[in-house]
mmCIF file of C-alpha atoms in Angstrom:
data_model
loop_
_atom_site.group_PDB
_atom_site.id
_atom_site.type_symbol
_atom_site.label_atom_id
_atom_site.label_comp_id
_atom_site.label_asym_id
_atom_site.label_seq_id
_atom_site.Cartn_x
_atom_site.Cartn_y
_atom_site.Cartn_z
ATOM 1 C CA UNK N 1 215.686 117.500 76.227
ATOM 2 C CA UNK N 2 215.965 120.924 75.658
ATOM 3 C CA UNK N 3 217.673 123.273 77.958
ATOM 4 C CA UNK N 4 218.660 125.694 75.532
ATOM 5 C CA UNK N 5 217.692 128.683 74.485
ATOM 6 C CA UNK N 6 214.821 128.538 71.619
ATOM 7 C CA UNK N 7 214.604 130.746 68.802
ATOM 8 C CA UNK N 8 212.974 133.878 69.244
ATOM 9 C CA UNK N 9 213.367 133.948 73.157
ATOM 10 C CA UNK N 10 216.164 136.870 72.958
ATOM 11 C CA UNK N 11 215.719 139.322 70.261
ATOM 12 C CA UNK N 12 217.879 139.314 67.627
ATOM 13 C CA UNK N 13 220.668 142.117 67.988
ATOM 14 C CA UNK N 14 221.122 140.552 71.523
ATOM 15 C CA UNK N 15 221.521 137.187 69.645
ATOM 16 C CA UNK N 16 223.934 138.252 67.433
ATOM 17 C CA UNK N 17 225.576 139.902 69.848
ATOM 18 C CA UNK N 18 226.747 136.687 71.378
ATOM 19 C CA UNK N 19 227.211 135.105 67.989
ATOM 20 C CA UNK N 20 230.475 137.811 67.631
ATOM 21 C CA UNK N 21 231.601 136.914 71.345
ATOM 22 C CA UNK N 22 230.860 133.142 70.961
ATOM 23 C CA UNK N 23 232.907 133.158 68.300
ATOM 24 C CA UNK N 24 235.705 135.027 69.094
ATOM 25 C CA UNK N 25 236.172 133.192 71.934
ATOM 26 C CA UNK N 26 235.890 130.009 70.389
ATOM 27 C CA UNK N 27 238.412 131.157 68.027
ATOM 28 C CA UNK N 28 240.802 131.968 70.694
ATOM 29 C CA UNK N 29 240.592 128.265 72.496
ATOM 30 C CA UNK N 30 241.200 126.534 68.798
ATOM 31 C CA UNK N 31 244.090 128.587 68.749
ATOM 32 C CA UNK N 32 245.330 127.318 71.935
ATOM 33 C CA UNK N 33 243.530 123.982 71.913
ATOM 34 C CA UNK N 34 246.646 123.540 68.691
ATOM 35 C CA UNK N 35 249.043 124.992 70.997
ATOM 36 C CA UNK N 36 248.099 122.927 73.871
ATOM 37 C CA UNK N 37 247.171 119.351 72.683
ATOM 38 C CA UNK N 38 249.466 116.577 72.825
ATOM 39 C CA UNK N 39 248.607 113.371 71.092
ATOM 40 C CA UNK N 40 247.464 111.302 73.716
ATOM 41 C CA UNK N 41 244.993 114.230 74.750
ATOM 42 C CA UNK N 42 244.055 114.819 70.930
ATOM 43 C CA UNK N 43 241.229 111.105 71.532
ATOM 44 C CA UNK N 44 240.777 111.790 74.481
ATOM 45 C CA UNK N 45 238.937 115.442 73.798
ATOM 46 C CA UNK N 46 237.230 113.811 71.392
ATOM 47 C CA UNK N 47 235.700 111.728 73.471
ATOM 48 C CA UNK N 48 234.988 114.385 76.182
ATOM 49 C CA UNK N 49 232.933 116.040 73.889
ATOM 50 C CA UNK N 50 230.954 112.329 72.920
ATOM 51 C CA UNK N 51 230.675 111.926 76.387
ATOM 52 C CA UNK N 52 228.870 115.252 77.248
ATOM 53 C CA UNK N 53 226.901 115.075 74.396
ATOM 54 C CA UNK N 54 225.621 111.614 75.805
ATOM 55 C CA UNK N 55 225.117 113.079 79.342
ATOM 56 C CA UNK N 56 223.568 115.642 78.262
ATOM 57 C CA UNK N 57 220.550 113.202 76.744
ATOM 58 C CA UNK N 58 220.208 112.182 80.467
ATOM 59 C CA UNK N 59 217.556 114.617 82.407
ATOM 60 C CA UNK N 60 217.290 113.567 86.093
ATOM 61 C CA UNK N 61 214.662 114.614 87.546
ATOM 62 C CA UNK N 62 214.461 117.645 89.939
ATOM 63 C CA UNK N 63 211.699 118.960 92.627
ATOM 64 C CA UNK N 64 208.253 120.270 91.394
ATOM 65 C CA UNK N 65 208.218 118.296 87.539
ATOM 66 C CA UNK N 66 211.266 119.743 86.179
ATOM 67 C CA UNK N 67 214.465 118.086 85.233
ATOM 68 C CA UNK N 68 217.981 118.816 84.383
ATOM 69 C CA UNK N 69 220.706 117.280 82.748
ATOM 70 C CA UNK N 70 224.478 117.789 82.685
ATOM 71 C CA UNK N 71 225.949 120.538 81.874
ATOM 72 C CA UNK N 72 229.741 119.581 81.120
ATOM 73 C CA UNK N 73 231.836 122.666 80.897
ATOM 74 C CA UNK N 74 233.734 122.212 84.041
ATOM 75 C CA UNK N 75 233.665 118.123 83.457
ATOM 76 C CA UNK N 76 235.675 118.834 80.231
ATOM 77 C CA UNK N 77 237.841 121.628 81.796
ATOM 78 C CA UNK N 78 238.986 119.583 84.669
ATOM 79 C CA UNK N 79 239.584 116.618 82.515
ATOM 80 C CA UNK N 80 241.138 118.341 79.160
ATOM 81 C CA UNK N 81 241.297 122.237 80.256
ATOM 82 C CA UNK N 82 239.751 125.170 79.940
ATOM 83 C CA UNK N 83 240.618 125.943 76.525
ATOM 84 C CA UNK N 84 239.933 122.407 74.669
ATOM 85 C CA UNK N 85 237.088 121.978 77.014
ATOM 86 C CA UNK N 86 235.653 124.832 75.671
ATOM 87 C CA UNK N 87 235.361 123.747 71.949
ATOM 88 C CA UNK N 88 234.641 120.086 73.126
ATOM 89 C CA UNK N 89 231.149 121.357 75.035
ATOM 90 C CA UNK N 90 230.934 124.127 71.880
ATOM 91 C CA UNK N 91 230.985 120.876 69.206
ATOM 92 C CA UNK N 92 228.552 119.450 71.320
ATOM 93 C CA UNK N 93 226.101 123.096 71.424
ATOM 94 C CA UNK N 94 226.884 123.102 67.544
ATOM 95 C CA UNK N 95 225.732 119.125 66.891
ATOM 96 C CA UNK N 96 222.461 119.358 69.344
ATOM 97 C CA UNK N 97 221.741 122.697 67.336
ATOM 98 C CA UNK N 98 222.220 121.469 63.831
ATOM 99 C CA UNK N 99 221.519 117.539 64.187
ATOM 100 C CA UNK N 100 218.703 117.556 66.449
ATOM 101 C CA UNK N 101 216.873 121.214 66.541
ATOM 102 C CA UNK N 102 217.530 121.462 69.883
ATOM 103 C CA UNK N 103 218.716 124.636 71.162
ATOM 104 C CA UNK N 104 217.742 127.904 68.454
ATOM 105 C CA UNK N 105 219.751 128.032 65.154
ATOM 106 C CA UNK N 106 219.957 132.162 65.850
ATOM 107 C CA UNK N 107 220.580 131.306 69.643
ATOM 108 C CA UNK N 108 223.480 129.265 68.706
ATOM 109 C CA UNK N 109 226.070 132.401 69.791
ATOM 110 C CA UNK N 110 223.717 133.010 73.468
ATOM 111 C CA UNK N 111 223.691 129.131 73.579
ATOM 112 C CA UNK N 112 227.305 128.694 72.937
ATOM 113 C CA UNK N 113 228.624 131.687 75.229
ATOM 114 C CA UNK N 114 226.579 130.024 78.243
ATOM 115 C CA UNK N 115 227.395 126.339 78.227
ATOM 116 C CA UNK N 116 231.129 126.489 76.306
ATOM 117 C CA UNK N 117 232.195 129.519 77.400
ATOM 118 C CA UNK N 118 230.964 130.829 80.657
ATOM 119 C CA UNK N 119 230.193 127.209 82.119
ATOM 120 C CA UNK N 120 233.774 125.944 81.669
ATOM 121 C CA UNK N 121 236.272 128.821 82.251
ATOM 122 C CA UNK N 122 233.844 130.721 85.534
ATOM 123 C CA UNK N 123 233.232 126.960 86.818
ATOM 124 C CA UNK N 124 237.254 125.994 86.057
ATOM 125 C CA UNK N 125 238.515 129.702 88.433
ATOM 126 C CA UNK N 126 235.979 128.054 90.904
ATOM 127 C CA UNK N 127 237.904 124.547 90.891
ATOM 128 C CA UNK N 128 241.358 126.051 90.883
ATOM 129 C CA UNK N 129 240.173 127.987 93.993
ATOM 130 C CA UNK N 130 238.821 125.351 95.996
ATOM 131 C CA UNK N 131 241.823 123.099 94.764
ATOM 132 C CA UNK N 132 243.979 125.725 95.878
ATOM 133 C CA UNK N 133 242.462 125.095 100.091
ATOM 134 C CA UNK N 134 242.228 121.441 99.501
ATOM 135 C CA UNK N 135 245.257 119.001 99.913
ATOM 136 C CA UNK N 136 246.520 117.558 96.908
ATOM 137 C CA UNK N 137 244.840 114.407 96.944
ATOM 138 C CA UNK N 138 242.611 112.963 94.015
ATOM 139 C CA UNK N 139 239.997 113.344 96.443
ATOM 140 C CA UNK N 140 240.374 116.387 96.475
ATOM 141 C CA UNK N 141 240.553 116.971 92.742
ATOM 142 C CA UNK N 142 236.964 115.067 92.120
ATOM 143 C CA UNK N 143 235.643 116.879 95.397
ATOM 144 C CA UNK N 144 236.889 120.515 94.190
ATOM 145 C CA UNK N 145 235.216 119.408 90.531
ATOM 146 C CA UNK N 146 231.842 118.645 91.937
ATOM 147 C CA UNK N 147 231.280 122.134 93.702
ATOM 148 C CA UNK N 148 232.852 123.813 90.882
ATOM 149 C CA UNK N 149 230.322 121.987 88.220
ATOM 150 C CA UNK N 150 227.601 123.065 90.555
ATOM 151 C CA UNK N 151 228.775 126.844 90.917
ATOM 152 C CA UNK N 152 228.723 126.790 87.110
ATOM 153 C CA UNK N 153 225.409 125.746 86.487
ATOM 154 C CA UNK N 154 224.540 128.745 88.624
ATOM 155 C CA UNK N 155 226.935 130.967 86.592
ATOM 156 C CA UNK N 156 225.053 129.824 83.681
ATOM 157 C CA UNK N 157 221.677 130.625 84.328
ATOM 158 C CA UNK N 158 223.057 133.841 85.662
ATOM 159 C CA UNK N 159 224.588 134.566 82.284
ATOM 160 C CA UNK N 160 220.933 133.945 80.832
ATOM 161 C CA UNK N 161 219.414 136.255 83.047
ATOM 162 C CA UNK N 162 221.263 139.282 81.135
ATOM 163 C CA UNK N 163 221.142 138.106 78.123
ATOM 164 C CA UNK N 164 217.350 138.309 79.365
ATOM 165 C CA UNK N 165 217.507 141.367 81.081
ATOM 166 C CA UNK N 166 219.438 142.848 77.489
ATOM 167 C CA UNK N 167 216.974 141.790 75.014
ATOM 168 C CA UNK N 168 214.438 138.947 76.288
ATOM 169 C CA UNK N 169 211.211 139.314 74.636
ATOM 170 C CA UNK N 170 208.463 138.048 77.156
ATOM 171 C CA UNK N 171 206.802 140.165 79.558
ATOM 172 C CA UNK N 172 207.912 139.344 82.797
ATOM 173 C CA UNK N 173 211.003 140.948 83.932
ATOM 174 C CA UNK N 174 214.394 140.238 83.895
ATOM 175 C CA UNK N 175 214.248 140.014 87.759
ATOM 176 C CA UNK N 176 211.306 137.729 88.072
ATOM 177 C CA UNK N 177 213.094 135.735 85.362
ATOM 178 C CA UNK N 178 216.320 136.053 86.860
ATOM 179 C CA UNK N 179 214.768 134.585 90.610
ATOM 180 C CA UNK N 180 212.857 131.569 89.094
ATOM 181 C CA UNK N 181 216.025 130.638 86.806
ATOM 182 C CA UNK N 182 218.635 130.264 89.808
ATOM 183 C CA UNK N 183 215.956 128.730 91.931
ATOM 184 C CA UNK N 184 215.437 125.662 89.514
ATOM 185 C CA UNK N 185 219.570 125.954 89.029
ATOM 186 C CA UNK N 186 220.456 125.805 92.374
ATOM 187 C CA UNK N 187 218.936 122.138 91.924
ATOM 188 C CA UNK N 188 220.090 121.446 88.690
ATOM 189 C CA UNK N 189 223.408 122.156 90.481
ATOM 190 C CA UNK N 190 223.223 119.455 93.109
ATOM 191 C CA UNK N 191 223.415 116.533 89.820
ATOM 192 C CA UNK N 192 225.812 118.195 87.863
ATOM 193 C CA UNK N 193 228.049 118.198 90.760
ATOM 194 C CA UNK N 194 227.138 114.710 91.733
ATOM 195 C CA UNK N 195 228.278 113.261 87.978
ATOM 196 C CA UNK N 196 230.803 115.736 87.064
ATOM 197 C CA UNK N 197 232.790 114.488 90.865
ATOM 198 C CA UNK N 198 231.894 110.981 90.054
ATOM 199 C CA UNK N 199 232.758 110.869 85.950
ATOM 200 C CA UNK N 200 236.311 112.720 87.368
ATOM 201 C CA UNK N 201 236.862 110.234 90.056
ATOM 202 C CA UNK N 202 236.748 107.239 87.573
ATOM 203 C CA UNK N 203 238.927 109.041 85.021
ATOM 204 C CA UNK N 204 241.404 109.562 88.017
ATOM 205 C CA UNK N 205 241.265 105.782 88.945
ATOM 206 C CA UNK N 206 242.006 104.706 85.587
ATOM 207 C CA UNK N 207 244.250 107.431 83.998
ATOM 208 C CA UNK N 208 244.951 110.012 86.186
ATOM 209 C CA UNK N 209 247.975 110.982 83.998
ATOM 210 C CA UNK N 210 245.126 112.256 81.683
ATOM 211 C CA UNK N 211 243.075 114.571 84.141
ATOM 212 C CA UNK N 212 244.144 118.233 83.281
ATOM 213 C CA UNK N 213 243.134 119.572 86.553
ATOM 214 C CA UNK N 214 244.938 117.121 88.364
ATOM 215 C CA UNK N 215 248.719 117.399 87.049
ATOM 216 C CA UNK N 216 250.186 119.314 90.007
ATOM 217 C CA UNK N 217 249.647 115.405 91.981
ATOM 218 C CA UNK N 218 252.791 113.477 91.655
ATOM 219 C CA UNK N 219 252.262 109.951 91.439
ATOM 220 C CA UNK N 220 253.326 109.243 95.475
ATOM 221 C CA UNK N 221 250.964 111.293 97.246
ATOM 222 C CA UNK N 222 247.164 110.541 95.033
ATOM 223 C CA UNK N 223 246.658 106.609 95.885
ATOM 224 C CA UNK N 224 246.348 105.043 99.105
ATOM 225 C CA UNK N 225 248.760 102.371 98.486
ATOM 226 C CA UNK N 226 251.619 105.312 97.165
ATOM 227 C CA UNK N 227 250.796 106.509 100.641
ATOM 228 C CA UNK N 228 251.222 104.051 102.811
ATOM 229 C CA UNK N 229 254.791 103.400 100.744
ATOM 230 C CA UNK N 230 253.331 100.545 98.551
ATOM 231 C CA UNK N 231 253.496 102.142 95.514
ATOM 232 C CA UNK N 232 255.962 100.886 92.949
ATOM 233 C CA UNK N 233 259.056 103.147 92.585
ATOM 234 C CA UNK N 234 259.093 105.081 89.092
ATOM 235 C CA UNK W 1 257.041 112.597 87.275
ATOM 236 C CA UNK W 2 253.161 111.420 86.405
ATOM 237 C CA UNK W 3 250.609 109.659 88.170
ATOM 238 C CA UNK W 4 250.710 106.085 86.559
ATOM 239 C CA UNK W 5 248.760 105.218 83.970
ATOM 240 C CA UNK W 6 246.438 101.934 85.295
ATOM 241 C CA UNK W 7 245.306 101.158 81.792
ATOM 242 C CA UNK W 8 246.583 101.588 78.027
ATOM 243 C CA UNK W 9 245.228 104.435 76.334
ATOM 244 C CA UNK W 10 243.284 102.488 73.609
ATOM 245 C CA UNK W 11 241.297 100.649 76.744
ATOM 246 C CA UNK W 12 240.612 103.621 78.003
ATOM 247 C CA UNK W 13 239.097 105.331 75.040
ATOM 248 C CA UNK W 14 236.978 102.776 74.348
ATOM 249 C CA UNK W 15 235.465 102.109 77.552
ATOM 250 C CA UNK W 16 235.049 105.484 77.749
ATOM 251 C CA UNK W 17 233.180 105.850 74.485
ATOM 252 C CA UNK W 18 231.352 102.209 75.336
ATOM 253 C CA UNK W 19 229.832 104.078 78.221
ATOM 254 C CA UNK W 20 229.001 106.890 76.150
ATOM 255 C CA UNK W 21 227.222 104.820 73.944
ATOM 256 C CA UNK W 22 225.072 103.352 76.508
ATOM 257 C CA UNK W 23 224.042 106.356 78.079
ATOM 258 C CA UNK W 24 222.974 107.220 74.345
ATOM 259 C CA UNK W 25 220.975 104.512 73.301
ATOM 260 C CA UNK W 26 219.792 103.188 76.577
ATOM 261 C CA UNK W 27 219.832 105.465 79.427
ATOM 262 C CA UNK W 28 218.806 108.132 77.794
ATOM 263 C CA UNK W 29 215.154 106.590 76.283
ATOM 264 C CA UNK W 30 214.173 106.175 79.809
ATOM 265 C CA UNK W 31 215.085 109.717 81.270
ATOM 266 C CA UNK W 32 213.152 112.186 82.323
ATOM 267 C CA UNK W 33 210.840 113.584 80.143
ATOM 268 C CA UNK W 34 209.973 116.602 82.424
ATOM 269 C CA UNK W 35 210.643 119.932 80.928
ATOM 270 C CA UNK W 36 214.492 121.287 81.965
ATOM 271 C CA UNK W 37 215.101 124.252 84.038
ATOM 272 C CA UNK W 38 214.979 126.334 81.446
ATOM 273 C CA UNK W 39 211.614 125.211 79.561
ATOM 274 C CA UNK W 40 209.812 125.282 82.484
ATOM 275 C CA UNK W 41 210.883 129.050 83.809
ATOM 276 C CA UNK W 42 210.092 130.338 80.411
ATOM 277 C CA UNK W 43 206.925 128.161 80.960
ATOM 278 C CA UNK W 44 206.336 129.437 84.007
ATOM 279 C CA UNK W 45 206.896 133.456 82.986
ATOM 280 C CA UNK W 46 205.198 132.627 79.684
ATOM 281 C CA UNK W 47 208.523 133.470 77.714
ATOM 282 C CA UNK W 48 207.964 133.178 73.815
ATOM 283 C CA UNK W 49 209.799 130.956 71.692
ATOM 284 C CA UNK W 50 209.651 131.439 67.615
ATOM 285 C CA UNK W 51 206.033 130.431 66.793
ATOM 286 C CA UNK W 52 207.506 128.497 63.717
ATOM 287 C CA UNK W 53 209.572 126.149 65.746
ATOM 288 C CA UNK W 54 213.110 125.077 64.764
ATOM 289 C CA UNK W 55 214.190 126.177 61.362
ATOM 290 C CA UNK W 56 215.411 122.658 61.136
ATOM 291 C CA UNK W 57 212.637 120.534 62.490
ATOM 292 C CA UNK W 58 212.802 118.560 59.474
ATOM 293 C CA UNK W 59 215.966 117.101 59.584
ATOM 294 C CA UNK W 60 216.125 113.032 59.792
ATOM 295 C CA UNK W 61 216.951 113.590 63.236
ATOM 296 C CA UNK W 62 215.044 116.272 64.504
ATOM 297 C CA UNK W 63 214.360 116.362 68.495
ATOM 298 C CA UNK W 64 216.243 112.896 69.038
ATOM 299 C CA UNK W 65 213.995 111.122 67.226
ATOM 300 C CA UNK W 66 215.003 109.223 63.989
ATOM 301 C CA UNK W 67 212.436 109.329 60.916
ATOM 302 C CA UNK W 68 211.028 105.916 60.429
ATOM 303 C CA UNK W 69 211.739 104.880 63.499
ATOM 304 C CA UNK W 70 208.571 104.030 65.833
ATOM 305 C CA UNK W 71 209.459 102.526 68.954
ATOM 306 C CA UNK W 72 210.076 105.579 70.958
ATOM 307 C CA UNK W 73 213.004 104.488 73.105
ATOM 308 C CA UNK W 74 215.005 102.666 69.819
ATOM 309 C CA UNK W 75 214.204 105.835 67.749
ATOM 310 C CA UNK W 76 215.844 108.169 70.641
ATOM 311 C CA UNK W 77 218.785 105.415 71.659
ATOM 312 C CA UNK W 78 219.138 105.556 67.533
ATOM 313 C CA UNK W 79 219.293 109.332 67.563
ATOM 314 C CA UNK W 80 221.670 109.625 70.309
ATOM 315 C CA UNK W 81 224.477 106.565 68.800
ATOM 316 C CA UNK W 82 224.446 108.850 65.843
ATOM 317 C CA UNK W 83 224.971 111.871 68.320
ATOM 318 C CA UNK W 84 227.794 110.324 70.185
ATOM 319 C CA UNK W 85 229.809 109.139 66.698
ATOM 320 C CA UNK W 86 229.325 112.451 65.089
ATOM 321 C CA UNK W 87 230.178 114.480 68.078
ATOM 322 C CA UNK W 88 233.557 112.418 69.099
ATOM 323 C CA UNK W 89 234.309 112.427 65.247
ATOM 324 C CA UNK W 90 233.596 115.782 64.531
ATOM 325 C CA UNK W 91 235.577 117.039 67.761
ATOM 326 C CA UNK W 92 238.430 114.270 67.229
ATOM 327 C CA UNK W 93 238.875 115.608 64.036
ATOM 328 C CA UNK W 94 239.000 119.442 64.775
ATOM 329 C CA UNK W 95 241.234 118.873 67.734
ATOM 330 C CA UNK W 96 243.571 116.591 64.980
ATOM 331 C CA UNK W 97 243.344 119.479 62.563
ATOM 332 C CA UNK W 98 244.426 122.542 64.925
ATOM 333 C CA UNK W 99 246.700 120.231 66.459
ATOM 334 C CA UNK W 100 248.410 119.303 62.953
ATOM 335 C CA UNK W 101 247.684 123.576 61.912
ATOM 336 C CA UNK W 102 249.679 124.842 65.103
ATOM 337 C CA UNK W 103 252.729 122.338 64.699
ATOM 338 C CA UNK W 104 253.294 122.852 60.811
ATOM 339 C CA UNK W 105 255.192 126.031 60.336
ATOM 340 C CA UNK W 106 258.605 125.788 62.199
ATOM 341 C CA UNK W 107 257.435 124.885 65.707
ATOM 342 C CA UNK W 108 260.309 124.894 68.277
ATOM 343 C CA UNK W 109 261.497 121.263 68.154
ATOM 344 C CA UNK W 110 260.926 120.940 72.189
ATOM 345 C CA UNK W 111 257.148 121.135 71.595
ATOM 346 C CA UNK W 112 257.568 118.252 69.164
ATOM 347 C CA UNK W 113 257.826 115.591 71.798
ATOM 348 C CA UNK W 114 254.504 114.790 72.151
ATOM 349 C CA UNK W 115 254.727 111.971 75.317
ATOM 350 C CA UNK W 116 256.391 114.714 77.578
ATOM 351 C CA UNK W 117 254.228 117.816 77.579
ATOM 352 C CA UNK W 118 256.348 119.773 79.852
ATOM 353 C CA UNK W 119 254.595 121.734 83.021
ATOM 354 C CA UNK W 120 256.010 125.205 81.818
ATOM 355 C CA UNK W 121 253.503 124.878 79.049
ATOM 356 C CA UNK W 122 250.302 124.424 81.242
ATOM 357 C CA UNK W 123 248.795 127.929 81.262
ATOM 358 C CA UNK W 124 245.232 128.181 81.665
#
């Protein structure tokens, strides 16, 4: 259940390197995770982070003996935003790291930049893009979620291809490396999509008052029923 | 003007956290156990990793496995239900904390009113 980087795979400047950026930014999304977080929301990021730390257990299996598992960063931006999201996959990076010696103790900054900070705010542009075309449905919100959670994934191993390309320490190069990563990606991208669009879907069925990414839907125009003019007046 | 809630908050948390749980302890035993994208390109390419290991293989719960515990899929359902709890408090709390931090020293009184976050605040 590892997909993160070992020790010893980047060299060490590189590594620290991202520690300084990893936490900088994660500094800056505590500071507005404070600024943003109501009460309700306060549980409920909690348990965004639980979540992805459970999904995250789960590899499905992809073509050609590999598997993949969930990423989460744009699951917890859509459902808590960018910002919170961002510490909520970085708790989970920090947990897998120190709990379970998964995912390098030095790689903690490259592992931390690619899955709680690149993953949730590149993926989270992507969804406010695509949400942007789309009418302002729920469907719309889970659809524009799944393609964004899959775009990530890509971003991701993208963003480990130059960490690579900066200071990997195997011998083949950064392009070879770079070619093979997005290739296995590309499918690890299908699944993410496929849960992140479903887990958002059921969020928005139960509370959709909750769902960050879908506040701009008032409550008249996201169920059938509100639609069709059955929806109770409030 | 909100979408409605369908279910109280409390119901909602816990069924979310219920299914967190089960994914945990006992979806997650019977996952793949192929290596991940990543473990298998650096297979592939022969990319090192530190020929020591983890610096913290020894920990109780070192590579989702609980010490002690031999039947593989309770020892990694184990290892993940302690996963889950410490991840949902550990976040919970840090969210409580920065939450509690940011709204101490003489916050404007309209931020206050925690039920209405207004949309003028969304940003991001």
């Amino acid at each position: 259940m590892a997909v993160h980087i070992p020790d010893g795979l980047i060299e060490g400047g590189t590594s620290a390197g991202a520690g300084v950026v990893a936490a900088t930014g994660v500094g800056v999304c505590l500071r507005q995770a404070g600024r943003l977080l109501d009460e309700r929301r306060v549980p409920l990021a909690g348990l965004t982070s639980a979540f992805i730390f459970a999904a995250q257990m789960v590899n499905f299996p992809v073509a050609g003996g590999t598997s993949g598992h969930l990423l989460g960063g744009v699951l917890a931006a859509v459902l808590v935003g960018p910002y919170v999201g961002a510490v909520c996959v970085a708790v989970v990076v920090v947990v897998q790291a120190l709990l379970f010696a998964d995912g390098g103790v030095s790689a903690l900054g490259l592992n931390v930049a690619n899955m709680a900070l690149v993953t949730p705010f590149g993926g989270y542009l992507a969804f406010c893009g695509l949400r942007a075309l789309l009418p302002p449905t729920r469907t719309s919100v889970a659809a524009a979620s799944g393609v964004a959670a899959g775009f990530a994934v890509v971003l991701a191993s993208l963003a480990f291809t130059v960490e690579y390309a900066v200071g990997g320490t195997g011998g083949a190069s950064a392009t070879t490396v770079g070619v093979a990563m997005i290739g296995v990606h590309v499918l690890i991208a299908v699944g993410e999509g496929v849960i992140t669009a479903l887990t958002v879907s059921a969020v928005l069925a139960s509370r959709p008052d909750l769902v960050w990414g879908a506040r701009h839907l008032g409550p008249d125009r996201s169920s059938p029923a509100a639609a069709l003019g059955l929806g109770s007046a409030r | 003007m909100r979408p409605r809630p369908r279910v109280r908050l409390g119901a909602f948390l816990a069924a979310g956290l219920a299914v967190a749980v089960v994914l945990a302890f006992a979806v997650a035993p019977r996952a793949s156990r192929q290596p991940d994208g990543l473990a298998r390109v650096a297979r592939d390419e022969g990319l090192g990793s530190s020929p020591d290991g983890h610096a913290l293989d020894d920990t109780p719960t070192a590579g989702y496995a609980v010490k002690g515990v031999h039947d593989d899929h309770l020892s990694t359902g184990l290892a993940g239900t302690i996963g889950v709890t410490v991840t949902f408090a550990l976040a919970g709390g840090l969210f409580a904390i920065v939450r509690r931090h940011h709204r101490s020293p003489g916050v404007d009184p309209g931020r206050r009113d925690a039920r209405d976050p207004s949309p003028n605040r969304v940003g991001g």
